[in-house]
C-alpha cells in the first residue's frame, strides 16, 4: 500500500481499534470502512513500556486482510520497549506502518531502517514528557513518514485530552515537514483546534467507539477535521 493513499485529503481520522468492542471487531471495522474510513490505528502495548498488554499480531492478522481488500491501511503504534523485536511479525501480520517511541531508543535511524527493510512505513512518537524539539531531531534522523504527538500518557483509551498538546503540535509543525499525528483524548471538542495547530492525522478511540454508532461518530469527526 503506497504512502500517498494514506492522506487522501487535508486530514485523516484514524479509529483506534484498541477502544473497539472486541466481540464485534470485524463488524465494527466493516461499518467504518462503509463510512469511508481507510486508515485504522492499531495499538500494541507490551506491559513494559506501558503498563498494559494491549493487542498484538494475532488480532492484527484477523482484520488486516479485509482492510487491505478495501484499499485501507493499518497504522501500528508500538508502545513497546524493544520495537525492532516486533517488526518482522507485524510486517507478516499485515501492518502497513510501525510507529515507535523515541523514549525507547537512542538509535532512531537504525530502528527506522529495520522497519523499512521489511517494507513498512515509519512513524516516530513522543510522550508528554519529551520535548517536541528532541522528537523532531529523532524524526529527522529516522526520516520519519509521520510524527505522533501523544496528548495523553500512553497505555489506555479513554483518558482526558491534555490541552498542552496543542502547543506541542504547533511547535512540532515549525520543525518537521512530514504529517503530524495526534493520539489521546481526541474528540469533537478539540479536533478543529488540533487541525489548526497543524495536525493532519487524528487518532480517536473512545470518541468513536463509545458512541452507539461508531460510524456516525467517525463521520462527525471527519467533518470537523476537514
Ligand atoms: C493509548 C493509545 C491510543 C488510545 C486512544 O495509549 O495509544 O491510541 O486508544 O484512545 P482515546 O482516543 O480514547 O484516548
Ligand atoms: Zn495509539
Coordinates of N, CA and C and ligand atoms in Angstrom, one line a residue:
X1 N 0.9 -1.2 0.0 CA 0.0 0.0 0.0 C 0.9 1.2 0.0
X2 N 0.7 2.1 -1.0 CA 1.6 3.3 -1.1 C 1.2 4.3 -0.1
X3 N 2.2 5.0 0.4 CA 2.0 6.0 1.4 C 1.0 7.1 0.9
X4 N 1.1 7.6 -0.3 CA 0.2 8.7 -0.7 C -1.3 8.4 -0.4
X5 N -1.6 7.1 -0.5 CA -3.0 6.8 -0.2 C -3.5 7.0 1.2
X6 N -2.5 7.2 2.1 CA -2.9 7.4 3.5 C -3.6 8.7 3.6
X7 N -3.1 9.7 2.9 CA -3.6 11.0 3.1 C -4.4 11.4 1.9
X8 N -5.7 11.3 1.9 CA -6.5 11.4 0.7 C -6.9 12.9 0.6
X9 N -6.9 13.6 1.6 CA -7.3 15.0 1.5 C -6.5 15.8 2.5
X10 N -7.0 16.7 3.2 CA -6.2 17.5 4.1 C -6.0 16.8 5.4
X11 N -6.8 15.8 5.7 CA -6.7 15.2 7.0 C -7.3 13.8 7.0
X12 N -6.9 13.0 8.0 CA -7.5 11.7 8.2 C -7.9 11.5 9.6
X13 N -9.0 10.9 9.9 CA -9.4 10.5 11.2 C -9.1 9.0 11.3
X14 N -8.3 8.6 12.3 CA -8.0 7.2 12.4 C -8.6 6.5 13.6
X15 N -9.6 5.7 13.5 CA -10.2 5.0 14.6 C -9.1 4.1 15.3
X16 N -9.0 4.3 16.6 CA -8.1 3.5 17.4 C -8.8 2.2 17.8
X17 N -8.4 1.1 17.2 CA -9.2 -0.2 17.4 C -9.0 -0.7 18.8
X18 N -8.1 -0.2 19.6 CA -7.9 -0.6 21.0 C -9.2 -0.3 21.7
X19 N -10.0 0.7 21.3 CA -11.2 1.1 22.0 C -12.4 0.3 21.5
X20 N -12.2 -0.6 20.5 CA -13.4 -1.2 19.9 C -14.0 -2.2 20.8
X21 N -15.2 -2.7 20.4 CA -15.9 -3.8 21.1 C -15.4 -5.1 20.5
X22 N -14.4 -5.8 21.2 CA -13.8 -6.9 20.5 C -14.7 -8.1 20.2
X23 N -15.8 -8.1 20.8 CA -16.8 -9.2 20.5 C -17.3 -8.9 19.1
X24 N -17.2 -7.7 18.6 CA -17.8 -7.3 17.3 C -16.8 -6.6 16.5
X25 N -15.5 -7.0 16.6 CA -14.4 -6.2 16.0 C -14.6 -6.2 14.4
X26 N -14.8 -7.3 13.8 CA -14.9 -7.4 12.4 C -16.1 -6.5 11.9
X27 N -17.2 -6.6 12.6 CA -18.4 -5.8 12.2 C -18.1 -4.3 12.3
X28 N -17.4 -3.9 13.4 CA -17.1 -2.5 13.6 C -16.1 -2.0 12.5
X29 N -15.1 -2.8 12.2 CA -14.2 -2.4 11.1 C -15.0 -2.3 9.8
X30 N -15.9 -3.2 9.5 CA -16.7 -3.1 8.2 C -17.6 -1.9 8.2
X31 N -18.2 -1.5 9.4 CA -19.0 -0.3 9.4 C -18.2 0.9 9.2
X32 N -17.0 0.9 9.7 CA -16.1 2.1 9.5 C -15.6 2.2 8.0
X33 N -15.3 1.0 7.4 CA -15.0 1.0 6.0 C -16.1 1.5 5.2
X34 N -17.3 1.1 5.5 CA -18.5 1.6 4.8 C -18.7 3.1 4.9
X35 N -18.3 3.6 6.1 CA -18.4 5.1 6.3 C -17.2 5.8 5.6
X36 N -16.3 5.1 5.0 CA -15.3 5.8 4.2 C -13.9 5.7 4.9
X37 N -13.8 5.1 6.0 CA -12.5 5.1 6.7 C -11.6 4.2 6.0
X38 N -10.3 4.6 5.8 CA -9.3 3.8 5.1 C -8.0 3.7 5.9
X39 N -7.9 4.4 7.1 CA -6.7 4.3 7.9 C -7.1 4.0 9.3
X40 N -6.7 2.8 9.7 CA -7.0 2.3 11.1 C -5.8 2.3 11.9
X41 N -5.9 2.7 13.2 CA -4.8 2.8 14.2 C -4.9 1.6 15.1
X42 N -3.7 0.9 15.2 CA -3.7 -0.3 16.0 C -2.6 -0.2 17.1
X43 N -3.0 -0.3 18.3 CA -2.1 -0.1 19.5 C -1.6 -1.3 20.1
X44 N -0.3 -1.5 20.1 CA 0.3 -2.6 20.8 C 1.1 -2.1 22.0
X45 N 0.7 -2.6 23.2 CA 1.5 -2.2 24.4 C 2.1 -3.5 25.0
X46 N 3.3 -3.5 25.5 CA 4.0 -4.7 25.9 C 4.0 -5.0 27.4
X47 N 3.2 -4.2 28.1 CA 3.2 -4.4 29.6 C 4.6 -3.9 30.2
X48 N 5.4 -3.3 29.5 CA 6.7 -2.8 30.0 C 6.9 -1.3 29.7
X49 N 6.9 -1.0 28.4 CA 7.0 0.4 28.0 C 5.7 1.2 28.5
X50 N 4.6 0.5 28.5 CA 3.4 1.0 29.1 C 2.8 -0.1 30.0
X51 N 2.1 0.2 31.0 CA 1.6 -0.8 31.9 C 0.8 -2.0 31.3
X52 N -0.1 -1.7 30.4 CA -0.9 -2.9 30.0 C -0.3 -3.6 28.8
X53 N -0.6 -4.9 28.7 CA -0.5 -5.6 27.4 C -1.8 -5.3 26.7
X54 N -1.7 -4.9 25.4 CA -3.0 -4.5 24.8 C -3.3 -5.5 23.7
X55 N -3.1 -5.2 22.4 CA -3.5 -6.1 21.4 C -2.3 -6.3 20.5
X56 N -2.1 -7.4 19.8 CA -0.9 -7.7 19.0 C -1.2 -8.4 17.7
X57 N -0.2 -9.0 17.1 CA -0.3 -9.5 15.8 C -1.4 -10.5 15.5
X58 N -1.8 -11.3 16.5 CA -2.9 -12.2 16.3 C -4.2 -11.5 15.9
X59 N -4.4 -10.4 16.6 CA -5.6 -9.6 16.3 C -5.4 -8.8 15.0
X60 N -4.2 -8.3 14.8 CA -3.9 -7.6 13.5 C -4.2 -8.5 12.3
X61 N -3.8 -9.8 12.4 CA -4.0 -10.7 11.3 C -5.5 -10.9 11.0
X62 N -6.3 -10.8 12.0 CA -7.7 -11.1 11.8 C -8.4 -10.0 11.1
X63 N -7.8 -8.8 11.0 CA -8.5 -7.7 10.4 C -7.8 -7.1 9.1
X64 N -6.5 -7.3 9.1 CA -5.7 -6.6 8.0 C -6.1 -7.0 6.6
X65 N -6.4 -8.2 6.4 CA -6.8 -8.6 5.0 C -8.0 -7.9 4.5
X66 N -9.0 -7.8 5.3 CA -10.3 -7.1 4.9 C -10.0 -5.6 4.7
X67 N -9.2 -5.0 5.6 CA -8.9 -3.6 5.4 C -8.1 -3.4 4.1
X68 N -7.1 -4.2 3.8 CA -6.4 -4.1 2.6 C -7.3 -4.3 1.4
X69 N -8.2 -5.3 1.4 CA -9.0 -5.6 0.3 C -9.9 -4.3 -0.1
X70 N -10.2 -3.5 1.0 CA -11.0 -2.3 0.7 C -10.1 -1.1 0.4
X71 N -8.8 -1.3 0.3 CA -7.9 -0.2 -0.1 C -7.4 0.6 1.1
X72 N -7.6 0.0 2.3 CA -7.2 0.7 3.5 C -5.8 0.2 4.0
X73 N -5.4 0.9 5.1 CA -4.1 0.5 5.7 C -4.3 0.5 7.2
X74 N -3.3 -0.3 7.8 CA -3.3 -0.4 9.3 C -2.0 0.3 9.8
X75 N -2.2 1.3 10.6 CA -1.1 2.1 11.1 C -0.9 1.7 12.6
X76 N 0.3 1.0 12.8 CA 0.5 0.4 14.1 C 1.4 1.2 15.0
X77 N 0.9 1.5 16.2 CA 1.5 2.3 17.2 C 2.1 1.3 18.3
X78 N 3.4 1.2 18.3 CA 4.1 0.2 19.1 C 4.6 0.9 20.4
X79 N 3.8 0.7 21.5 CA 4.1 1.3 22.8 C 4.9 0.2 23.5
X80 N 6.1 0.0 23.0 CA 6.9 -1.2 23.4 C 8.4 -0.7 23.7
X81 N 9.1 -1.5 24.5 CA 10.4 -1.2 24.9 C 11.4 -1.6 23.8
X82 N 11.1 -2.6 23.0 CA 12.0 -3.1 22.0 C 11.3 -3.2 20.7
X83 N 11.1 -2.1 20.0 CA 10.3 -2.1 18.8 C 10.8 -3.1 17.7
X84 N 12.2 -3.1 17.5 CA 12.7 -3.8 16.4 C 12.4 -5.3 16.5
X85 N 12.3 -5.8 17.7 CA 12.0 -7.2 18.0 C 10.6 -7.6 17.4
X86 N 9.7 -6.6 17.3 CA 8.4 -6.9 16.8 C 8.1 -6.7 15.3
X87 N 9.0 -6.0 14.7 CA 8.8 -5.5 13.3 C 8.4 -6.7 12.3
X88 N 9.2 -7.7 12.4 CA 9.0 -8.8 11.4 C 7.6 -9.4 11.6
X89 N 7.2 -9.6 12.8 CA 5.9 -10.3 12.9 C 4.8 -9.3 12.5
X90 N 5.0 -8.0 12.8 CA 4.0 -7.0 12.4 C 3.9 -7.0 10.8
X91 N 5.1 -7.0 10.2 CA 5.1 -6.9 8.7 C 4.3 -8.2 8.2
X92 N 4.6 -9.3 8.8 CA 4.0 -10.6 8.3 C 2.5 -10.6 8.6
X93 N 2.1 -9.8 9.6 CA 0.7 -9.9 10.0 C -0.2 -8.8 9.4
X94 N 0.4 -8.0 8.5 CA -0.4 -7.1 7.7 C -0.2 -5.6 8.1
X95 N 0.7 -5.3 8.9 CA 1.0 -3.9 9.2 C 1.4 -3.1 8.0
X96 N 1.0 -1.9 7.9 CA 1.5 -1.0 6.8 C 2.5 0.0 7.3
X97 N 2.4 0.3 8.6 CA 3.4 1.2 9.2 C 3.6 0.8 10.6
X98 N 4.8 1.2 11.1 CA 5.0 1.0 12.6 C 5.5 2.3 13.1
X99 N 4.9 2.7 14.2 CA 5.4 3.9 14.9 C 6.0 3.5 16.2
X100 N 7.3 3.9 16.4 CA 8.0 3.6 17.6 C 8.1 4.8 18.5
X101 N 8.4 4.6 19.7 CA 8.6 5.8 20.7 C 10.1 6.2 20.7
X102 N 10.3 7.5 20.7 CA 11.7 8.0 20.8 C 12.3 7.6 22.2
X103 N 11.4 7.5 23.2 CA 11.9 7.2 24.5 C 12.5 5.8 24.6
X104 N 12.2 5.0 23.6 CA 12.6 3.5 23.6 C 13.9 3.3 22.9
X105 N 14.5 4.3 22.3 CA 15.7 4.0 21.6 C 16.6 5.2 21.6
X106 N 17.9 5.0 21.4 CA 18.8 6.1 21.2 C 19.4 6.0 19.7
X107 N 18.7 5.1 18.9 CA 19.2 5.0 17.6 C 17.9 5.0 16.6
X108 N 17.3 6.1 16.5 CA 16.1 6.2 15.7 C 16.3 5.8 14.2
X109 N 17.5 6.2 13.7 CA 17.8 5.9 12.3 C 17.9 4.4 12.1
X110 N 18.5 3.7 13.1 CA 18.7 2.2 13.0 C 17.3 1.5 13.1
X111 N 16.5 2.0 14.0 CA 15.2 1.4 14.2 C 14.3 1.6 12.9
X112 N 14.4 2.8 12.4 CA 13.6 3.1 11.1 C 14.1 2.2 10.0
X113 N 15.4 2.1 9.9 CA 16.0 1.3 8.8 C 15.5 -0.2 8.9
X114 N 15.4 -0.7 10.1 CA 15.0 -2.1 10.3 C 13.5 -2.2 9.8
X115 N 12.7 -1.2 10.1 CA 11.3 -1.3 9.6 C 11.2 -1.2 8.1
X116 N 12.0 -0.3 7.5 CA 11.9 -0.1 6.1 C 12.4 -1.3 5.3
X117 N 13.3 -2.0 5.8 CA 13.8 -3.2 5.2 C 12.7 -4.2 5.0
X118 N 11.7 -4.1 5.9 CA 10.5 -5.0 5.8 C 9.4 -4.5 5.0
X119 N 9.6 -3.3 4.4 CA 8.5 -2.7 3.6 C 7.6 -1.8 4.4
X120 N 7.9 -1.5 5.6 CA 7.0 -0.8 6.5 C 7.3 0.7 6.4
X121 N 6.2 1.5 6.5 CA 6.4 3.0 6.7 C 6.7 3.2 8.2
X122 N 7.3 4.4 8.5 CA 7.8 4.6 9.8 C 7.3 5.8 10.5
X123 N 6.8 5.7 11.7 CA 6.4 6.8 12.5 C 7.3 6.9 13.7
X124 N 7.4 8.1 14.2 CA 8.1 8.4 15.5 C 7.2 9.1 16.4
X125 N 7.1 8.5 17.6 CA 6.1 9.1 18.6 C 6.9 9.6 19.8
X126 N 6.3 10.5 20.5 CA 6.9 11.0 21.8 C 5.8 11.3 22.8
X127 N 6.2 11.1 24.1 CA 5.3 11.2 25.2 C 5.2 12.6 25.7
X128 N 4.2 12.9 26.5 CA 4.1 14.3 27.1 C 5.3 14.8 27.8
X129 N 6.2 13.9 28.3 CA 7.4 14.4 29.0 C 8.6 14.6 28.1
X130 N 8.4 14.4 26.8 CA 9.5 14.6 25.9 C 9.3 15.9 25.0
X131 N 10.4 16.6 24.8 CA 10.2 17.9 24.1 C 10.0 17.7 22.6
X132 N 9.1 18.5 22.0 CA 8.9 18.5 20.5 C 10.2 18.6 19.8
X133 N 11.2 19.4 20.3 CA 12.4 19.6 19.6 C 13.2 18.4 19.6
X134 N 13.3 17.6 20.7 CA 14.1 16.4 20.6 C 13.4 15.3 19.8
X135 N 12.0 15.3 19.8 CA 11.3 14.4 18.9 C 11.5 14.7 17.5
X136 N 11.6 16.0 17.1 CA 11.8 16.4 15.7 C 13.2 16.0 15.3
X137 N 14.2 16.1 16.2 CA 15.5 15.7 15.8 C 15.6 14.2 15.6
X138 N 14.9 13.4 16.4 CA 14.8 12.0 16.2 C 14.1 11.6 14.9
X139 N 13.0 12.4 14.6 CA 12.2 12.1 13.4 C 13.1 12.4 12.2
X140 N 13.9 13.4 12.3 CA 14.8 13.7 11.1 C 15.8 12.6 10.9
X141 N 16.4 12.1 12.0 CA 17.3 11.0 11.9 C 16.7 9.8 11.3
X142 N 15.4 9.6 11.6 CA 14.7 8.4 11.1 C 14.1 8.6 9.8
X143 N 14.2 9.9 9.3 CA 13.4 10.2 8.0 C 12.0 9.8 8.1
X144 N 11.4 10.2 9.2 CA 10.0 9.6 9.6 C 9.0 10.0 8.5
X145 N 8.0 9.1 8.3 CA 6.9 9.4 7.5 C 5.8 10.1 8.2
X146 N 5.8 10.0 9.6 CA 4.9 10.8 10.4 C 5.5 11.0 11.8
X147 N 5.1 12.0 12.5 CA 5.4 12.2 13.9 C 4.2 12.2 14.7
X148 N 4.1 11.4 15.7 CA 3.0 11.2 16.6 C 3.2 11.9 17.9
X149 N 2.3 12.9 18.1 CA 2.3 13.6 19.4 C 1.3 13.0 20.3
X150 N 1.8 12.4 21.5 CA 0.9 11.9 22.4 C 0.2 13.0 23.2
X151 N -1.1 13.0 23.2 CA -1.8 14.0 24.0 C -2.4 13.4 25.3
X152 N -1.9 12.2 25.6 CA -2.1 11.6 26.9 C -0.8 10.8 27.2
X153 N -0.7 10.3 28.4 CA 0.4 9.3 28.7 C -0.1 8.0 28.1
X154 N 0.7 7.4 27.2 CA 0.2 6.2 26.5 C -0.1 5.0 27.4
X155 N -1.0 4.2 27.0 CA -1.4 3.0 27.7 C -2.8 2.6 27.6
X156 N -3.7 3.6 27.8 CA -5.1 3.3 27.9 C -5.9 4.3 27.1
X157 N -7.0 3.8 26.5 CA -8.0 4.6 25.9 C -8.9 5.3 26.9
X158 N -9.5 6.4 26.6 CA -10.5 7.0 27.5 C -9.9 8.0 28.4
X159 N -8.7 8.3 28.3 CA -8.1 9.4 29.2 C -8.4 10.7 28.7
X160 N -8.5 11.8 29.5 CA -8.8 13.1 29.0 C -7.6 13.7 28.2
X161 N -8.0 14.4 27.2 CA -7.0 15.2 26.4 C -6.2 16.1 27.2
X162 N -4.9 16.2 27.0 CA -4.0 17.1 27.7 C -3.9 18.4 26.8
X163 N -4.5 19.5 27.3 CA -4.6 20.7 26.4 C -3.2 21.2 25.9
X164 N -2.2 21.0 26.7 CA -0.9 21.5 26.3 C -0.4 20.8 25.0
X165 N -1.0 19.7 24.6 CA -0.7 19.1 23.4 C -0.8 20.0 22.2
X166 N -1.8 21.0 22.3 CA -2.0 21.9 21.2 C -0.7 22.7 20.9
X167 N -0.1 23.2 21.9 CA 1.2 24.0 21.7 C 2.3 23.0 21.2
X168 N 2.3 21.8 21.7 CA 3.3 20.9 21.3 C 3.2 20.5 19.8
X169 N 1.9 20.4 19.3 CA 1.7 20.2 17.9 C 2.2 21.4 17.1
X170 N 1.8 22.6 17.6 CA 2.2 23.8 16.9 C 3.7 24.0 16.8
X171 N 4.4 23.7 17.9 CA 5.9 23.7 17.9 C 6.4 22.7 16.9
X172 N 5.9 21.5 16.9 CA 6.4 20.5 16.0 C 6.2 20.9 14.6
X173 N 5.1 21.5 14.3 CA 4.8 22.0 12.9 C 5.8 22.9 12.4
X174 N 6.5 23.6 13.3 CA 7.5 24.5 12.9 C 8.8 23.8 12.5
X175 N 8.9 22.5 13.0 CA 10.2 21.8 12.9 C 10.2 20.7 11.9
X176 N 9.0 20.1 11.5 CA 9.0 18.9 10.7 C 8.1 19.2 9.4
X177 N 8.4 18.5 8.4 CA 7.6 18.7 7.2 C 6.7 17.4 6.9
X178 N 6.9 16.4 7.7 CA 6.1 15.2 7.5 C 4.7 15.4 8.2
X179 N 3.7 14.5 7.9 CA 2.4 14.7 8.6 C 2.6 14.5 10.2
X180 N 1.8 15.3 10.9 CA 1.7 15.2 12.3 C 0.5 14.5 12.7
X181 N 0.6 13.5 13.6 CA -0.5 12.7 14.1 C -0.6 13.0 15.6
X182 N -1.9 13.0 16.1 CA -2.1 13.2 17.5 C -3.0 12.1 18.0
X183 N -2.7 11.7 19.2 CA -3.3 10.5 19.8 C -3.5 10.6 21.3
X184 N -4.8 10.5 21.7 CA -5.1 10.6 23.1 C -6.2 11.6 23.4
X185 N -7.4 11.2 23.7 CA -8.4 12.2 24.1 C -8.9 13.0 22.9
X186 N -8.6 12.6 21.7 CA -9.1 13.4 20.5 C -10.6 13.2 20.4
X187 N -11.3 14.3 20.3 CA -12.8 14.3 20.3 C -13.3 15.5 19.5
X188 N -14.6 15.5 19.5 CA -15.3 16.6 18.7 C -14.9 18.0 19.3
X189 N -14.6 18.1 20.6 CA -14.3 19.4 21.2 C -13.0 19.9 20.8
X190 N -12.0 19.0 20.4 CA -10.7 19.5 20.1 C -10.2 19.3 18.7
X191 N -11.0 18.6 17.9 CA -10.5 18.2 16.6 C -10.1 19.4 15.7
X192 N -11.0 20.4 15.8 CA -10.7 21.6 14.9 C -9.4 22.3 15.4
X193 N -9.3 22.5 16.7 CA -8.1 23.2 17.2 C -6.8 22.4 16.9
X194 N -6.9 21.1 16.9 CA -5.8 20.3 16.6 C -5.4 20.5 15.1
X195 N -6.4 20.5 14.2 CA -6.1 20.8 12.8 C -5.5 22.1 12.6
X196 N -6.0 23.1 13.4 CA -5.5 24.5 13.2 C -4.0 24.6 13.7
X197 N -3.7 23.7 14.7 CA -2.4 23.7 15.3 C -1.4 23.0 14.3
X198 N -1.9 22.2 13.4 CA -1.0 21.6 12.4 C -1.1 20.1 12.3
X199 N -2.0 19.5 13.1 CA -2.1 18.0 13.0 C -2.9 17.6 11.8
X200 N -2.5 16.6 11.1 CA -3.4 16.1 9.9 C -3.9 14.7 10.1
X201 N -3.3 13.9 11.1 CA -3.8 12.6 11.3 C -4.3 12.5 12.8
X202 N -5.6 12.4 12.9 CA -6.3 12.5 14.2 C -6.7 11.1 14.6
X203 N -6.1 10.5 15.6 CA -6.4 9.2 16.2 C -7.5 9.4 17.2
X204 N -8.6 8.6 17.1 CA -9.7 8.7 18.1 C -10.2 7.3 18.4
X205 N -10.1 7.0 19.7 CA -10.5 5.7 20.2 C -11.9 5.8 20.8
X206 N -12.0 6.3 22.1 CA -13.3 6.3 22.7 C -14.3 7.3 22.1
X207 N -13.8 8.4 21.5 CA -14.7 9.3 20.8 C -15.5 8.6 19.7
X208 N -14.9 7.6 19.2 CA -15.7 6.8 18.1 C -16.4 5.6 18.7
X209 N -15.7 4.8 19.5 CA -16.2 3.5 19.9 C -17.1 3.6 21.2
X210 N -17.1 4.7 21.9 CA -18.1 4.8 23.0 C -19.4 5.3 22.5
X211 N -19.5 5.7 21.2 CA -20.7 6.1 20.6 C -21.5 4.8 20.2
X212 N -22.8 4.8 20.4 CA -23.6 3.6 20.0 C -23.5 3.3 18.5
X213 N -23.2 4.4 17.7 CA -23.0 4.2 16.3 C -21.6 4.8 15.9
X214 N -20.6 3.9 16.0 CA -19.2 4.4 15.8 C -19.0 5.0 14.4
X215 N -19.7 4.5 13.4 CA -19.6 5.1 12.0 C -20.1 6.6 12.0
X216 N -21.2 6.8 12.8 CA -21.7 8.2 12.8 C -20.7 9.1 13.5
X217 N -20.1 8.6 14.6 CA -19.1 9.4 15.3 C -17.9 9.7 14.4
X218 N -17.5 8.7 13.7 CA -16.4 8.8 12.7 C -16.7 9.9 11.7
X219 N -17.9 9.9 11.2 CA -18.3 10.9 10.2 C -18.3 12.3 10.8
X220 N -18.8 12.4 12.0 CA -18.8 13.8 12.6 C -17.4 14.3 12.8
X221 N -16.5 13.4 13.2 CA -15.1 13.8 13.4 C -14.4 14.2 12.0
X222 N -14.7 13.4 11.0 CA -14.2 13.7 9.7 C -14.7 15.1 9.2
X223 N -15.9 15.4 9.5 CA -16.5 16.8 9.1 C -15.7 17.9 9.8
X224 N -15.5 17.6 11.1 CA -14.8 18.7 11.9 C -13.3 18.8 11.5
X225 N -12.7 17.7 11.1 CA -11.3 17.7 10.8 C -11.0 18.2 9.3
X226 N -12.0 18.3 8.6 CA -11.9 18.6 7.1 C -11.1 19.9 6.9
Ligands
LIG1 C1 -3.4 4.7 24.1 C2 -3.4 4.6 22.6 C3 -4.4 5.4 22.0 C4 -5.8 5.1 22.5 C5 -6.6 6.4 22.2 O1 -2.2 4.9 24.6 O2 -2.1 5.0 22.1 O3 -4.4 5.2 20.6 O4 -6.5 4.0 22.0 O5 -7.8 6.3 22.8 P1 -8.6 7.6 23.2 O6 -8.9 8.3 21.9 O7 -9.9 7.1 23.9 O8 -7.8 8.5 24.0
LIG2 ZN1 -2.2 4.9 19.8

